[in-house]
């Protein structure tokens, strides 16, 4: 029986930072200030400084970061927003929630991120924004996208939910576009003890508008010039995030070390690219929120790994343009071949920072042994 390996183990991480986190939580408990306040302000400032943005606005989740950003840009009914179909649901769900129409585009098969040429072809006079997703911790190809949109009144909303600490040409993702949106879901590279999110921007007026959006549009209290929502980051989550932030670079380095180990070990094997295609760091610095391989034998490999007690996950098994809730918004002749191929081949292996050498060996050897049956 193969020794089991978890897909992620947050208990291990907590043991290494327990004193710092408990101290932060006790500080909030002593203050009894749970909504907004100094903890949130300090966390926002530290996160904005970390990524190199002028303003940071803490919000209740990565999903609400997208939603508040769209609302802050006054995108609404009749507008179109270009999004990749290969992403987490929130990328398109937030667009529909504010009444706009998501225009689904295909991906680059190497990076899994949106195809800039398809973006160019999809722009209409109704296009108000493009949402490049830095999927799995790899930056989208922002240079060509910025060139393609130069001179157009089209916002770039970077979905960096999986990519805090990722760089594109030595600059943090989330800081290239109009706004950047981050998630602090517990399993992210920088996770809260629940949901949390962040919006960053260099536009002072937009930052102020989004601050209003996250608190029902009220300024002063009970006076509402605009209609917003309750998207606030609470003080307990802010304290946890701030306590964990100093560890982030080291955790990301360990993720890269684990990814390199897999790359080296798998690369030494004589396994065809069709059976085992490794992720490639193409643009800047990957932070490996997930280490995602591709295989024409994905389903059988997934079953084999789980039978051996090795955690693995499929991100994502169904493209957004096939989701029933978007059916009425999708053209019947839509063709996204790279997206539709990827959903049948992708599989994420354990890559969390606390993964041990023994566990890396177990994962890699189990994968390799599975493919030996194919010669």
Coordinates of C-alpha atoms in Angstrom, one line a residue:
X1 CA 0.0 0.0 0.0
X2 CA 1.4 3.3 -1.1
X3 CA 1.8 5.9 1.7
X4 CA -0.9 8.5 1.3
X5 CA -0.1 12.1 0.3
X6 CA -2.6 14.9 0.8
X7 CA -3.4 17.3 -2.0
X8 CA -3.0 20.1 0.5
X9 CA -2.4 20.2 4.3
X10 CA -3.1 23.5 6.0
X11 CA -2.5 22.1 9.5
X12 CA 1.2 21.8 8.7
X13 CA 1.4 25.4 7.7
X14 CA -0.5 26.5 10.8
X15 CA 2.0 24.8 13.1
X16 CA 4.8 27.0 11.7
X17 CA 3.0 30.3 12.1
X18 CA 0.7 29.6 15.1
X19 CA 2.2 32.0 17.5
X20 CA 2.0 34.9 15.0
X21 CA -1.5 34.2 14.0
X22 CA -2.8 33.7 17.6
X23 CA -1.2 37.0 18.6
X24 CA -2.9 38.7 15.7
X25 CA -6.3 37.2 16.5
X26 CA -6.0 38.0 20.2
X27 CA -5.2 41.6 19.3
X28 CA -8.6 41.8 17.4
X29 CA -10.4 40.0 20.2
X30 CA -9.0 42.5 22.7
X31 CA -10.1 45.4 20.6
X32 CA -13.6 44.0 19.8
X33 CA -13.4 46.0 16.5
X34 CA -14.5 43.4 13.9
X35 CA -15.7 45.5 11.0
X36 CA -13.2 47.7 9.1
X37 CA -10.9 49.7 11.5
X38 CA -7.1 49.7 11.9
X39 CA -6.5 46.0 11.2
X40 CA -8.1 46.2 7.8
X41 CA -6.4 49.5 7.0
X42 CA -3.0 48.1 7.9
X43 CA -3.5 44.9 6.0
X44 CA -4.6 46.8 2.9
X45 CA -1.5 49.0 3.1
X46 CA 0.9 46.1 3.5
X47 CA -0.7 44.2 0.6
X48 CA -0.7 47.2 -1.7
X49 CA 3.0 47.8 -0.9
X50 CA 3.8 44.1 -1.5
X51 CA 2.4 44.1 -5.0
X52 CA 3.5 47.6 -5.8
X53 CA 0.1 49.3 -6.1
X54 CA -0.9 52.7 -4.9
X55 CA -4.2 51.6 -3.3
X56 CA -5.5 48.4 -1.8
X57 CA -9.1 47.8 -0.9
X58 CA -9.9 44.7 1.2
X59 CA -13.1 42.9 0.4
X60 CA -15.0 39.8 1.5
X61 CA -13.8 37.4 -1.2
X62 CA -12.0 37.1 -4.5
X63 CA -15.5 36.8 -6.2
X64 CA -16.6 40.0 -4.5
X65 CA -13.3 41.6 -5.6
X66 CA -14.4 41.0 -9.3
X67 CA -17.9 42.1 -8.6
X68 CA -16.9 45.3 -6.8
X69 CA -14.4 46.1 -9.5
X70 CA -17.0 45.7 -12.3
X71 CA -19.5 47.9 -10.3
X72 CA -16.8 50.5 -9.6
X73 CA -16.2 50.7 -13.4
X74 CA -19.9 51.2 -13.9
X75 CA -20.2 48.2 -16.2
X76 CA -23.8 47.1 -16.4
X77 CA -26.6 45.8 -18.6
X78 CA -25.8 46.0 -22.3
X79 CA -22.0 45.9 -21.8
X80 CA -19.7 43.1 -22.9
X81 CA -16.8 41.7 -20.9
X82 CA -14.3 39.4 -22.5
X83 CA -13.3 36.4 -20.3
X84 CA -11.6 33.1 -20.8
X85 CA -13.9 30.1 -20.7
X86 CA -11.3 28.0 -18.9
X87 CA -11.4 29.5 -15.4
X88 CA -13.2 29.3 -12.0
X89 CA -16.9 30.2 -12.2
X90 CA -16.5 33.6 -10.6
X91 CA -14.7 35.1 -13.5
X92 CA -17.8 35.0 -15.6
X93 CA -20.4 34.8 -12.8
X94 CA -19.5 38.2 -11.5
X95 CA -20.0 39.7 -15.0
X96 CA -23.5 38.2 -15.3
X97 CA -24.4 39.3 -11.8
X98 CA -24.0 43.0 -12.7
X99 CA -26.1 42.5 -15.9
X100 CA -23.3 42.5 -18.5
X101 CA -22.6 39.7 -21.0
X102 CA -19.5 37.5 -20.8
X103 CA -17.8 37.0 -24.2
X104 CA -15.9 33.7 -23.9
X105 CA -12.6 33.3 -25.6
X106 CA -10.2 30.4 -26.0
X107 CA -6.9 29.8 -24.2
X108 CA -3.3 29.4 -25.1
X109 CA -2.8 25.6 -24.7
X110 CA 0.6 26.0 -23.1
X111 CA -0.2 28.6 -20.4
X112 CA -4.0 27.9 -20.0
X113 CA -4.5 31.7 -20.1
X114 CA -6.6 33.7 -22.6
X115 CA -5.6 33.8 -26.2
X116 CA -4.8 37.5 -27.0
X117 CA -5.5 37.1 -30.7
X118 CA -9.0 35.7 -29.9
X119 CA -9.5 38.7 -27.6
X120 CA -8.7 41.0 -30.5
X121 CA -11.3 39.2 -32.7
X122 CA -13.9 39.4 -30.0
X123 CA -13.9 43.2 -29.4
X124 CA -17.1 45.0 -30.4
X125 CA -18.4 48.5 -29.7
X126 CA -20.1 47.0 -26.6
X127 CA -16.8 45.8 -25.1
X128 CA -16.1 47.5 -21.8
X129 CA -13.6 45.3 -20.2
X130 CA -11.3 42.2 -20.5
X131 CA -10.6 39.9 -17.6
X132 CA -7.2 38.1 -18.1
X133 CA -6.9 35.3 -15.5
X134 CA -3.5 34.4 -14.2
X135 CA -4.5 30.8 -13.9
X136 CA -2.8 28.4 -11.6
X137 CA -0.2 31.1 -10.7
X138 CA 1.0 31.7 -14.2
X139 CA 0.8 35.2 -15.6
X140 CA -1.3 35.8 -18.7
X141 CA 0.6 37.3 -21.6
X142 CA 0.0 40.9 -20.5
X143 CA 2.3 42.7 -23.0
X144 CA 0.5 41.8 -26.2
X145 CA -2.9 42.3 -24.4
X146 CA -1.9 45.9 -23.4
X147 CA -0.8 46.6 -26.9
X148 CA -4.0 45.2 -28.4
X149 CA -6.1 47.4 -26.2
X150 CA -3.9 50.5 -26.4
X151 CA -6.0 53.6 -27.2
X152 CA -9.3 51.8 -26.6
X153 CA -11.7 52.7 -23.8
X154 CA -11.6 49.1 -22.5
X155 CA -10.7 48.3 -18.9
X156 CA -8.4 45.5 -17.9
X157 CA -9.5 43.7 -14.8
X158 CA -6.8 41.3 -13.8
X159 CA -8.1 38.1 -12.1
X160 CA -5.1 37.3 -9.9
X161 CA -7.0 35.2 -7.5
X162 CA -4.5 32.3 -7.9
X163 CA -1.4 34.4 -8.4
X164 CA -0.4 36.6 -5.5
X165 CA 3.4 36.8 -5.8
X166 CA 3.5 36.0 -9.5
X167 CA 5.4 38.4 -11.6
X168 CA 5.3 39.4 -15.3
X169 CA 8.6 40.9 -16.5
X170 CA 9.6 41.6 -12.9
X171 CA 6.4 43.4 -11.9
X172 CA 3.6 41.9 -9.8
X173 CA 0.5 40.8 -11.6
X174 CA -2.5 42.7 -10.6
X175 CA -0.7 46.0 -11.2
X176 CA -0.7 46.1 -15.0
X177 CA -4.4 46.7 -15.7
X178 CA -7.0 49.1 -14.5
X179 CA -7.6 47.0 -11.4
X180 CA -6.2 43.7 -10.0
X181 CA -8.3 41.3 -8.0
X182 CA -6.9 38.8 -5.4
X183 CA -8.4 36.0 -3.3
X184 CA -7.4 34.8 0.1
X185 CA -9.4 31.6 0.1
X186 CA -7.7 29.3 2.7
X187 CA -6.0 27.0 0.0
X188 CA -4.5 30.0 -1.9
X189 CA -0.8 30.8 -1.6
X190 CA -1.8 33.4 0.9
X191 CA -4.9 32.2 2.6
X192 CA -7.2 33.6 5.3
X193 CA -9.1 31.6 7.8
X194 CA -12.2 31.9 5.6
X195 CA -13.0 34.0 2.7
X196 CA -11.3 37.3 1.9
X197 CA -10.2 39.3 -1.2
X198 CA -8.3 42.4 -2.3
X199 CA -8.7 45.0 -5.1
X200 CA -5.6 47.0 -6.1
X201 CA -5.4 50.0 -8.4
X202 CA -3.3 53.1 -9.1
X203 CA -6.4 55.2 -9.8
X204 CA -7.3 57.3 -6.7
X205 CA -10.9 58.1 -7.9
X206 CA -11.6 54.5 -8.8
X207 CA -10.2 53.3 -5.4
X208 CA -12.5 55.7 -3.6
X209 CA -15.5 54.6 -5.6
X210 CA -14.8 50.9 -4.9
X211 CA -14.4 51.7 -1.2
X212 CA -17.9 53.1 -1.3
X213 CA -19.1 50.1 -3.3
X214 CA -18.0 47.6 -0.6
X215 CA -20.0 49.4 2.1
X216 CA -23.4 50.0 0.5
X217 CA -22.2 53.1 -1.2
X218 CA -22.4 55.0 2.0
X219 CA -20.5 58.2 2.7
X220 CA -21.0 59.5 5.3
X221 CA -22.8 56.6 7.1
X222 CA -26.5 56.3 6.1
X223 CA -26.0 58.7 3.2
X224 CA -25.9 56.8 -0.1
X225 CA -24.9 58.6 -3.3
X226 CA -24.5 55.2 -5.1
X227 CA -25.8 51.6 -4.6
X228 CA -23.1 49.2 -3.5
X229 CA -23.1 46.1 -1.5
X230 CA -21.7 44.5 1.7
X231 CA -18.3 43.4 0.4
X232 CA -16.1 44.3 3.5
X233 CA -13.1 42.4 4.7
X234 CA -13.5 41.7 8.4
X235 CA -10.8 42.5 10.9
X236 CA -10.2 38.9 12.0
X237 CA -9.4 37.9 8.4
X238 CA -7.3 41.0 7.8
X239 CA -5.2 40.2 10.9
X240 CA -4.6 36.6 9.8
X241 CA -3.6 37.7 6.2
X242 CA -1.2 40.4 7.5
X243 CA 0.3 37.9 9.9
X244 CA 0.9 35.4 7.1
X245 CA 2.1 37.9 4.5
X246 CA 5.8 37.9 5.6
X247 CA 5.9 34.2 4.9
X248 CA 4.5 34.4 1.4
X249 CA 7.7 34.7 -0.6
X250 CA 9.2 31.7 1.2
X251 CA 6.1 29.6 0.6
X252 CA 6.1 30.6 -3.1
X253 CA 9.7 29.6 -3.4
X254 CA 8.9 26.2 -1.9
X255 CA 6.1 25.7 -4.4
X256 CA 8.6 26.5 -7.2
X257 CA 11.1 24.0 -5.7
X258 CA 8.4 21.3 -5.6
X259 CA 7.4 22.2 -9.2
X260 CA 11.1 22.0 -10.3
X261 CA 11.5 18.6 -8.6
X262 CA 8.5 17.3 -10.6
X263 CA 9.8 18.9 -13.8
X264 CA 13.3 17.3 -13.3
X265 CA 12.1 13.8 -12.4
X266 CA 9.3 13.6 -15.0
X267 CA 11.6 15.2 -17.6
X268 CA 14.1 12.3 -17.2
X269 CA 11.5 9.8 -18.2
X270 CA 10.8 8.6 -21.7
X271 CA 7.1 9.4 -21.6
X272 CA 5.4 10.9 -24.6
X273 CA 4.1 14.4 -24.4
X274 CA 0.6 13.1 -25.2
X275 CA 0.7 11.0 -22.0
X276 CA 2.4 13.5 -19.8
X277 CA 2.7 17.1 -20.6
X278 CA 4.3 19.3 -17.9
X279 CA 3.3 22.9 -17.1
X280 CA 5.7 25.5 -18.5
X281 CA 6.6 28.8 -16.9
X282 CA 6.4 31.1 -20.0
X283 CA 5.8 34.6 -18.7
X284 CA 7.7 36.0 -15.7
X285 CA 7.6 34.1 -12.4
X286 CA 5.1 31.3 -11.7
X287 CA 3.8 30.9 -8.2
X288 CA 2.3 27.5 -8.7
X289 CA -1.0 27.8 -6.9
X290 CA -1.5 24.5 -8.7
X291 CA 0.9 22.2 -10.6
X292 CA -1.2 21.1 -13.5
X293 CA -0.2 18.4 -15.9
X294 CA -2.0 17.3 -19.0
X295 CA -2.6 13.7 -20.1
X296 CA -4.7 11.9 -22.7
X297 CA -5.1 9.2 -19.9
X298 CA -6.2 11.8 -17.3
X299 CA -9.2 10.0 -15.9
X300 CA -7.4 6.7 -15.5
X301 CA -4.4 8.5 -13.9
X302 CA -6.7 10.3 -11.5
X303 CA -8.3 7.0 -10.4
X304 CA -4.9 5.4 -10.0
X305 CA -3.6 8.2 -7.8
X306 CA -6.7 8.3 -5.6
X307 CA -6.6 4.5 -5.3
X308 CA -3.0 4.9 -4.0
X309 CA -4.1 7.6 -1.5
X310 CA -2.5 10.5 -3.4
X311 CA -4.5 13.7 -3.5
X312 CA -5.2 15.3 -6.9
X313 CA -7.8 17.6 -8.4
X314 CA -9.2 18.5 -11.8
X315 CA -9.3 22.2 -12.4
X316 CA -11.6 22.5 -14.3
X317 CA -13.8 19.6 -15.6
X318 CA -16.3 21.8 -17.5
X319 CA -15.7 25.0 -19.5
X320 CA -17.7 28.1 -18.6
X321 CA -19.3 28.3 -22.0
X322 CA -20.8 24.8 -21.4
X323 CA -22.3 25.7 -18.0
X324 CA -26.1 25.5 -18.0
X325 CA -26.6 28.9 -16.4
X326 CA -24.8 30.7 -19.2
X327 CA -26.5 28.8 -22.0
X328 CA -28.7 31.7 -23.1
X329 CA -25.6 33.9 -23.4
X330 CA -23.5 31.7 -25.5
X331 CA -23.6 31.6 -29.4
X332 CA -24.6 28.2 -30.7
X333 CA -21.6 28.2 -33.1
X334 CA -19.0 29.0 -30.5
X335 CA -15.7 27.2 -31.0
X336 CA -13.1 27.0 -28.3
X337 CA -11.1 24.0 -29.2
X338 CA -8.1 24.5 -26.8
X339 CA -10.4 25.0 -23.9
X340 CA -12.5 21.9 -24.7
X341 CA -9.4 19.8 -25.1
X342 CA -7.9 21.1 -21.8
X343 CA -10.9 20.2 -19.6
X344 CA -10.4 16.5 -20.6
X345 CA -6.7 16.4 -19.9
X346 CA -5.8 18.6 -16.9
X347 CA -4.9 17.2 -13.5
X348 CA -3.3 19.0 -10.5
X349 CA -0.7 17.3 -8.3
X350 CA 0.2 18.2 -4.7
X351 CA 2.6 21.2 -4.7
X352 CA 1.9 22.9 -1.4
X353 CA 4.9 24.4 0.4
X354 CA 5.1 21.8 3.2
X355 CA 5.2 18.8 0.9
X356 CA 8.1 16.6 2.1
X357 CA 10.8 15.1 0.0
X358 CA 9.4 11.6 0.7
X359 CA 6.0 12.7 -0.5
X360 CA 7.3 14.2 -3.7
X361 CA 9.1 10.9 -4.4
X362 CA 5.9 9.0 -3.8
X363 CA 3.8 11.2 -6.1
X364 CA 6.3 11.2 -8.9
X365 CA 7.1 7.5 -8.7
X366 CA 3.4 6.6 -8.7
X367 CA 2.7 8.8 -11.8
X368 CA 5.7 7.3 -13.6
X369 CA 4.8 3.7 -12.7
X370 CA 1.3 4.4 -14.1
X371 CA 2.6 5.4 -17.5
X372 CA 5.0 2.4 -17.7
X373 CA 2.1 0.3 -18.8
X374 CA 1.9 2.2 -22.0
X375 CA 5.5 1.4 -23.0

